[in-house]
Short mmCIF file of C-alpha atoms in Angstrom, two decimals:
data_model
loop_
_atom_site.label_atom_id
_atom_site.label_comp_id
_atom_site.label_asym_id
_atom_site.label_seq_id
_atom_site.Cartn_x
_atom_site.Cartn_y
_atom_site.Cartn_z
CA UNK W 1 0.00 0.00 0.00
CA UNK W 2 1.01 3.59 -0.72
CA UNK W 3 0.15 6.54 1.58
CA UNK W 4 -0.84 9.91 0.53
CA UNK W 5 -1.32 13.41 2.18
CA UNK W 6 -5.07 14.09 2.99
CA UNK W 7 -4.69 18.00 0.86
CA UNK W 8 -2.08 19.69 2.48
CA UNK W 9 -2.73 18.46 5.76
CA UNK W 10 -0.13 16.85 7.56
CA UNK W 11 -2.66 13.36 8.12
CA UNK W 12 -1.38 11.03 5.75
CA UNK W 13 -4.02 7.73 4.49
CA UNK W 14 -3.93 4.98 2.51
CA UNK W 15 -4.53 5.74 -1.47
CA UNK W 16 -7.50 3.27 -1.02
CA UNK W 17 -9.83 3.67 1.79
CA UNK W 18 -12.78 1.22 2.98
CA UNK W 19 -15.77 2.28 2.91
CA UNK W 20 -19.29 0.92 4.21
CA UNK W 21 -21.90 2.39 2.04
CA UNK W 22 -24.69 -0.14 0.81
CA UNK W 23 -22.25 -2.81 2.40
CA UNK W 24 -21.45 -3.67 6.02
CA UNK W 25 -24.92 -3.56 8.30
CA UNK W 26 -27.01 -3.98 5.50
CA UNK W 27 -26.24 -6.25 2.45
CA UNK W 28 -23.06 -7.75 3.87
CA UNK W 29 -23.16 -10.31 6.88
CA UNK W 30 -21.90 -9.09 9.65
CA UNK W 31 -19.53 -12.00 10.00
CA UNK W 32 -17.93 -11.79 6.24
CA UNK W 33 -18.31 -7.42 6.61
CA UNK W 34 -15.58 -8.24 9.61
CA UNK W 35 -13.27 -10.06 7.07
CA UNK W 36 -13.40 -7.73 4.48
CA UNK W 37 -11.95 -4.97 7.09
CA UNK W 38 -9.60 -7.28 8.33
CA UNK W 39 -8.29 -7.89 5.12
CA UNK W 40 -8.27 -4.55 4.36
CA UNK W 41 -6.47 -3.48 7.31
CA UNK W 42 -3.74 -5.99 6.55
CA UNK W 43 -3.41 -4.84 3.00
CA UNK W 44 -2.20 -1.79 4.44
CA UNK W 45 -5.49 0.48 4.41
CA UNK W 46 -5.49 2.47 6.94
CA UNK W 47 -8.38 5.04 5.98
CA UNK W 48 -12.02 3.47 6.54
CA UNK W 49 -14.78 5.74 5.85
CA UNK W 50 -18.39 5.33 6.80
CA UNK W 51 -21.69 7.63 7.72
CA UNK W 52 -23.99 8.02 10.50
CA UNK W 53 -26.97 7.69 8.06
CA UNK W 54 -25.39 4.62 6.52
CA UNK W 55 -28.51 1.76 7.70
CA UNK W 56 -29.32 4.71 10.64
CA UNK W 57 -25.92 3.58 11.97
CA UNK W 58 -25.33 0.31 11.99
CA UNK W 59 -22.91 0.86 9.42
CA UNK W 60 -20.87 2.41 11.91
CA UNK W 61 -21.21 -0.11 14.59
CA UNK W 62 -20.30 -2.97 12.52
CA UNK W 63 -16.97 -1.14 11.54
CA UNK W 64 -16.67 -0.33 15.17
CA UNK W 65 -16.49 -3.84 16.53
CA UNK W 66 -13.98 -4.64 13.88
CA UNK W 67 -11.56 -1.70 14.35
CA UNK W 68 -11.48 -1.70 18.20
CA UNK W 69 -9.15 -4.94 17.69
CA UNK W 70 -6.33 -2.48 16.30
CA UNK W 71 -4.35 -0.17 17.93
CA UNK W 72 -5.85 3.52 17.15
CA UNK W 73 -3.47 5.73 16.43
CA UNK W 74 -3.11 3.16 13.01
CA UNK W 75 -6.36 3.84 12.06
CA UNK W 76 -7.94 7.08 10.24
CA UNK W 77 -11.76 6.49 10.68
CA UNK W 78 -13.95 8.76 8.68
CA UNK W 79 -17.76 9.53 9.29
CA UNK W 80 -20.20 12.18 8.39
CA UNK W 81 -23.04 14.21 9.00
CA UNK W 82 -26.03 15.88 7.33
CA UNK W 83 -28.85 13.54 6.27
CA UNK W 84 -31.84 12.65 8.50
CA UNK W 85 -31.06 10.43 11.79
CA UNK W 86 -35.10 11.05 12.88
CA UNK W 87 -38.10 12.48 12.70
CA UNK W 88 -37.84 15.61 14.79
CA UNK W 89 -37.13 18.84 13.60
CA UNK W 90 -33.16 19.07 14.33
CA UNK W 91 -32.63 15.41 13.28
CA UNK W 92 -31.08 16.79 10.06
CA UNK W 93 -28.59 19.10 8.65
CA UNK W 94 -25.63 20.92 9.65
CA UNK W 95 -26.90 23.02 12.55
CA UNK W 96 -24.70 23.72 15.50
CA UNK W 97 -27.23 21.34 17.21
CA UNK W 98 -27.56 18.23 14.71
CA UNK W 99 -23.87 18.62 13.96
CA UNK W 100 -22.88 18.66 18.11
CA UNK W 101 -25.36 15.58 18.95
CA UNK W 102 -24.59 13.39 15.49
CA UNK W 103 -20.97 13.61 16.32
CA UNK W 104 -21.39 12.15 19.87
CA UNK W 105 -23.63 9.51 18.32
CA UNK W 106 -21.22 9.03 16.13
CA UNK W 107 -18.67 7.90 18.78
CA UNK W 108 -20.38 5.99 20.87
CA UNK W 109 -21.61 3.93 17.79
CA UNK W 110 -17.56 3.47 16.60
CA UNK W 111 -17.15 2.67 20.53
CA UNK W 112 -14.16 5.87 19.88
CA UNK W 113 -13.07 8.74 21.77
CA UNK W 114 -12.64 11.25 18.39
CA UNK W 115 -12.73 10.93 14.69
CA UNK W 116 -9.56 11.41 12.17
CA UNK W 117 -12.12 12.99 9.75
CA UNK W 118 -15.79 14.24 9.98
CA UNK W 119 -17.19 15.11 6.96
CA UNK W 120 -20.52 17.38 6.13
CA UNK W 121 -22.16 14.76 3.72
CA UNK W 122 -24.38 17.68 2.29
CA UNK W 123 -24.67 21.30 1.46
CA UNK W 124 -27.10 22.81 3.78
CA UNK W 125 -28.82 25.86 2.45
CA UNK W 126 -30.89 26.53 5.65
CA UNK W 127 -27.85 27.16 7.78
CA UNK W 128 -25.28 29.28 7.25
CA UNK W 129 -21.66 28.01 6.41
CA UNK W 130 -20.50 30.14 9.18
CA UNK W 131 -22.31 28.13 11.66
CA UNK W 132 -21.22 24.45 10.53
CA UNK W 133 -17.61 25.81 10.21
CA UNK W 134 -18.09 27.51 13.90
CA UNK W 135 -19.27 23.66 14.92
CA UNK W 136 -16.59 21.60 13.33
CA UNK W 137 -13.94 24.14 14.69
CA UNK W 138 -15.09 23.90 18.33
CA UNK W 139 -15.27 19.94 17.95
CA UNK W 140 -11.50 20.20 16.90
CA UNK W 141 -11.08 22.23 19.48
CA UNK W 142 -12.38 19.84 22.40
CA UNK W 143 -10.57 16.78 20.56
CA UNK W 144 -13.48 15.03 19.27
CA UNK W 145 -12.55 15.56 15.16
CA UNK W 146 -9.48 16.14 14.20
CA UNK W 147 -10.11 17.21 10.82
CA UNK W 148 -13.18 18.61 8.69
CA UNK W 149 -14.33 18.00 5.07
CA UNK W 150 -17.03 17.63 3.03
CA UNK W 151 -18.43 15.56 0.56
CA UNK W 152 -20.48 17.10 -2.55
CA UNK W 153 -20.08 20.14 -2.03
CA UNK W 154 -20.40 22.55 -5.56
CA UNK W 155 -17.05 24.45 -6.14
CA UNK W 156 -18.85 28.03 -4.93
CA UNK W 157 -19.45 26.51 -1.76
CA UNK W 158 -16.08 25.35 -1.18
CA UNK W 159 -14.29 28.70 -2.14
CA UNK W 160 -17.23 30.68 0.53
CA UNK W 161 -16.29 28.21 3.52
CA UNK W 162 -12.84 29.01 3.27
CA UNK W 163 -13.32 32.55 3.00
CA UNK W 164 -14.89 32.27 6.33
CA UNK W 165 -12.61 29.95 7.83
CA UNK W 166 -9.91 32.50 6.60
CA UNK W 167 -11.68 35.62 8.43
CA UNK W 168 -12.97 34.12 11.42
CA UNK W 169 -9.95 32.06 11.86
CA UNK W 170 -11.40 28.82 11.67
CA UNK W 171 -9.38 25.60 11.16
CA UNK W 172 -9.46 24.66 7.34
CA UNK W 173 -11.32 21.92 5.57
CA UNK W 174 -8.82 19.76 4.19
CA UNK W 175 -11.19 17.21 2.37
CA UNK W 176 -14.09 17.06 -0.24
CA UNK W 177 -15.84 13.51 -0.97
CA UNK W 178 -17.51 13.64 -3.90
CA UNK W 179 -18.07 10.59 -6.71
CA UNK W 180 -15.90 10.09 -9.29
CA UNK W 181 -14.40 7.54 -11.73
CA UNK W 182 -13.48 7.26 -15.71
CA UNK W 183 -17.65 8.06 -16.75
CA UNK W 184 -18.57 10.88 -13.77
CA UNK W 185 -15.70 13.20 -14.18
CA UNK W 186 -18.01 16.22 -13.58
CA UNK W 187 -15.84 17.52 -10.44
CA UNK W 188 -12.80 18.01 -12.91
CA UNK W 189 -14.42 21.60 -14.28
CA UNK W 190 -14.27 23.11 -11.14
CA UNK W 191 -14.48 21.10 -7.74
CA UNK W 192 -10.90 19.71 -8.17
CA UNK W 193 -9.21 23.37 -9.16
CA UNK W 194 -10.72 25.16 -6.39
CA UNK W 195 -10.15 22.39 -3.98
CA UNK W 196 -6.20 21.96 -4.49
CA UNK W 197 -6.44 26.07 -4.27
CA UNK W 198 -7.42 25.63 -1.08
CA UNK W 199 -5.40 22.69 0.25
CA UNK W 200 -8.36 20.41 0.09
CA UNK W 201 -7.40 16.85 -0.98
CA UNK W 202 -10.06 14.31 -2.91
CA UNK W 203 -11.70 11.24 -1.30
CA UNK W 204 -13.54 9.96 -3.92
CA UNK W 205 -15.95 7.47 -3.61
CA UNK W 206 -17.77 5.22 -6.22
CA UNK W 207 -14.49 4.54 -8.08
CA UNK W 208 -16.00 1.80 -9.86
CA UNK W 209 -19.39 3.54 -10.74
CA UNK W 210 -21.30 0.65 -8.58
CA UNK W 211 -19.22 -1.68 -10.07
CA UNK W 212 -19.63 -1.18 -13.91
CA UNK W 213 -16.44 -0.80 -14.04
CA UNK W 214 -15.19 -3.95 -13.17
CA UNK W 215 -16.73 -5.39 -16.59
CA UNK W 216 -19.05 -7.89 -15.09
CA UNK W 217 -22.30 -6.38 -16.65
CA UNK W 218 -22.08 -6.64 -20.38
CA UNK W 219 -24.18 -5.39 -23.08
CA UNK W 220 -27.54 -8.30 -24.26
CA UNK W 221 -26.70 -10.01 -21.59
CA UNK W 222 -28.19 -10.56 -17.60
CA UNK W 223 -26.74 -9.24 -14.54
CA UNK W 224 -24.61 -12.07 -12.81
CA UNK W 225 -26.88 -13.65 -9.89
CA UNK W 226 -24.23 -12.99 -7.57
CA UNK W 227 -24.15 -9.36 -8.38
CA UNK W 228 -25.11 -5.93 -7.37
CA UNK W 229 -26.99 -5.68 -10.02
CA UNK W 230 -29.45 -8.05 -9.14
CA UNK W 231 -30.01 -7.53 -5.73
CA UNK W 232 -32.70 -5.36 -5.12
CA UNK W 233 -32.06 -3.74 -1.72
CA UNK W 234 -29.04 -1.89 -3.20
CA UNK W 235 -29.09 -1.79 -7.36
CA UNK W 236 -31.37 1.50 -7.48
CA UNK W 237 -28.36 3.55 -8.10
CA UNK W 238 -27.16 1.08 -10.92
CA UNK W 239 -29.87 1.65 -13.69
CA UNK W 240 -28.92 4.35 -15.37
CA UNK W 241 -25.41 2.46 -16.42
CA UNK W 242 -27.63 -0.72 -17.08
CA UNK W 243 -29.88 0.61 -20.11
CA UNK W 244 -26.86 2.68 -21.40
CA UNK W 245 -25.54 0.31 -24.29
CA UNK W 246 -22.91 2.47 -25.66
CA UNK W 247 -21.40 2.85 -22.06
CA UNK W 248 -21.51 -0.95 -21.27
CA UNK W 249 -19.75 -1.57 -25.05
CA UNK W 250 -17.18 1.34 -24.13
CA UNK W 251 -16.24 -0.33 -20.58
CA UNK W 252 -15.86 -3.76 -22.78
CA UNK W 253 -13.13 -1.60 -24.91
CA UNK W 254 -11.60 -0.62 -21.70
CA UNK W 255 -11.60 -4.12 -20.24
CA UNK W 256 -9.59 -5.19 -23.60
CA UNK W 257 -7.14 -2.54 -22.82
CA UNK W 258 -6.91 -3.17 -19.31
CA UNK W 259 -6.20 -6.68 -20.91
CA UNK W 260 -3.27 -5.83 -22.72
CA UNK W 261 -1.72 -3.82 -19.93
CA UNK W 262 -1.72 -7.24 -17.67
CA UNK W 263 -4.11 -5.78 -15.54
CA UNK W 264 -7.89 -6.53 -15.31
CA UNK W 265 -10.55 -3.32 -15.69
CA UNK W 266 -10.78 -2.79 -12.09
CA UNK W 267 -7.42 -2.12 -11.10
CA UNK W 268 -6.66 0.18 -14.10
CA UNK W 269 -9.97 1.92 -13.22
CA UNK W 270 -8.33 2.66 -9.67
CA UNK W 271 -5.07 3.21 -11.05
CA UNK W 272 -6.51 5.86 -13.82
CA UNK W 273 -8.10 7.91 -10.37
CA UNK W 274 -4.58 7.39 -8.77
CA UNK W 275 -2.84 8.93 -11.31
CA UNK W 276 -5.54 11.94 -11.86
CA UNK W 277 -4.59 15.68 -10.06
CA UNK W 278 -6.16 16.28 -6.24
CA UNK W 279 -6.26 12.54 -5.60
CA UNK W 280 -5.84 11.65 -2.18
CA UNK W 281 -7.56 8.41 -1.55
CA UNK W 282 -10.48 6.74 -3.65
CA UNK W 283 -13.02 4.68 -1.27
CA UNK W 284 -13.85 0.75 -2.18
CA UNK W 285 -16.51 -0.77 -1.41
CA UNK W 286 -16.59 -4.55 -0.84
CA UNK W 287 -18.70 -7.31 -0.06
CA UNK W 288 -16.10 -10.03 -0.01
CA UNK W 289 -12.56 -9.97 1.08
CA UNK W 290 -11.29 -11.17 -2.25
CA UNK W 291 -12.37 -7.80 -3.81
CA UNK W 292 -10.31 -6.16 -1.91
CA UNK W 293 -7.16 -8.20 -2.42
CA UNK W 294 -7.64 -7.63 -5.79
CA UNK W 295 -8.01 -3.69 -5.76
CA UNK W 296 -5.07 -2.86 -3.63
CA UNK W 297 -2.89 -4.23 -6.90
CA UNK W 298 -4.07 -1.34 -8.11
CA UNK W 299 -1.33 0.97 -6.34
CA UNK W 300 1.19 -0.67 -7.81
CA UNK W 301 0.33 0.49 -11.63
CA UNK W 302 1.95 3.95 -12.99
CA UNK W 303 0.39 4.71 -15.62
CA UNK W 304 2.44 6.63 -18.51
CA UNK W 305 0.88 9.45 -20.22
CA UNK W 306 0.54 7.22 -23.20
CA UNK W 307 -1.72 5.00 -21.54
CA UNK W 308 -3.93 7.59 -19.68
CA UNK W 309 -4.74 8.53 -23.95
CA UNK W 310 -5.61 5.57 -24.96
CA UNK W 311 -8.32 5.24 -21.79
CA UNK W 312 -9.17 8.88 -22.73
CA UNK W 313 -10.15 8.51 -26.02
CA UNK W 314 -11.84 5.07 -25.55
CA UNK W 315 -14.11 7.28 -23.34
CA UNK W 316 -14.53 10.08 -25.58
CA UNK W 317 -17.95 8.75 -26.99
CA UNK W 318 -19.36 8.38 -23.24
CA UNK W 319 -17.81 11.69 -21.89
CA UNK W 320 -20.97 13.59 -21.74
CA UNK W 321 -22.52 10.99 -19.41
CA UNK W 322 -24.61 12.32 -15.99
CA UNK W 323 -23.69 12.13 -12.41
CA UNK W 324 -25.62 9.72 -10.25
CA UNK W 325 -25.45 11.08 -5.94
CA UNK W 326 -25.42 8.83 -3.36
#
């Protein structure tokens, strides 16, 4: 494994992270979501990222009782906050309030004492960005967080947060998670310039696009049984790739390519992010511990400009595909 600065911060994780969306407390046993982080962990991955809303935070527990079997200070755990957590009228957001209690929660779920990372999953336009920034300082401050960042944020945002920060003399956010791979490249306009302007380092998640990018779904043909795809609970997000025919022929080009390159389409896939400006750590997702064994080969591919070409104009006929949000 290879280790990266998180932005200019002096926190340094692993250039793939775990993550635990759609996965572990929810589609993944508990039992196989515990050997998946194990053998992430001793892949080298030191960065696991998960949410509070992630199964209303079960998510979070299941990492929890995985994690608490390492020594801490070898572990940068990642949550967030933003999206409902109940019905009440300050169960959502990034209000002094929701963000104070949801970090607490937070905690106590991960069975942790503080966070590496804490991460506003949203923009909130009914509070101002001087009140979430006042919140994630003063968490700093008391040792809960140790660093802030969000995740889809739009580029305007990002600039007027650290304007504040600036003036009021708030610690920085050194992170932005939003979703990108070789199809959703929409954060390479303006997200990524104004981010690495500000010190702000990538965490990208869906680096796979849901796994259409590892090849398996093919064009005329049904979804493995054994797939994403066809389970129900968790495909929703994985339509708008499935009824695209020119993008499921274009990722069969790209799997030939990968081909010749001795690598399969998944690791190139996380070896094209790797190699793209801003990049500090693009999140995995697995539901079985083989997954992962095979994307950490990823970090060992440099890919010459040549090659980052080839995948570029394989692309070209897709490149005006839409982004999908988690």
């Amino acid at each position: 494994m290879k280790y990266r600065q998180l932005g200019k911060s002096g926190l340094r994780v692993s250039e793939l992270a775990l993550g635990s969306w759609l996965t572990y407390g929810k589609s993944v046993e508990d039992q196989t979501a515990k050997k998946c982080i194990e053998t992430a962990y001793e892949a080298g991955i030191n960065f696991f990222d998960t949410a509070n809303v992630y199964e209303q935070g079960q998510a979070e527990i299941v990492l929890g009782k995985t994690l608490k079997n390492y020594n801490r200070d070898t572990l940068v755990v990642a949550s967030k906050v933003y999206f409902p957590m109940g019905d009440g009228p300050n169960d959502l957001g990034l209000s002094r309030k929701h963000i104070f209690e949801q970090c607490d929660a937070s905690l106590k779920r991960l069975g942790m004492d503080y966070l590496d990372l804490y991460q506003c999953h949203r923009y909130d336009e009914n509070v101002p960005i001087e009140e979430t920034l006042w919140a994630l300082d003063d968490l700093q401050r008391q040792g809960k967080i140790l660093y802030a960042g969000v995740s889809e944020w739009p580029a305007d945002k990002i600039q007027e947060a650290h304007r504040i920060a600036k003036e009021r003399n708030f610690r920085p956010l050194v992170s932005n998670q939003p979703a990108y791979n070789m199809i959703e490249r929409q954060i390479e306009k303006e997200v990524v310039p104004v981010s690495m302007a500000n010190g702000m380092g990538q965490v990208v998640f869906s680096p796979l696009a849901q796994g259409i990018l590892t090849g398996k779904y093919k064009p005329g043909q049904a979804v493995p049984e054994d797939s994403r795809a066809a389970n129900a609970n968790i495909n929703n997000f994985l339509q708008v790739y499935l009824n695209n025919k020119p993008l499921l022929e274009t990722i069969q080009n790209l799997s030939t390519f990968a081909q010749d390159l001795d690598m399969n389409l998944t690791q190139l896939a996380l070896a094209w992010i790797l190699h793209q400006p801003g990049i500090s750590s693009a999140i995995i997702g697995a539901s079985k511990p083989e997954q992962i064994e095979n994307n950490v080969k990823a970090v060992e591919f440099e890919l010459s400009d040549e090659i980052i070409v080839g995948i570029n104009d394989l692309l070209h006929p897709i490149s005006n595909f839409g982004p999908r949000k988690k």
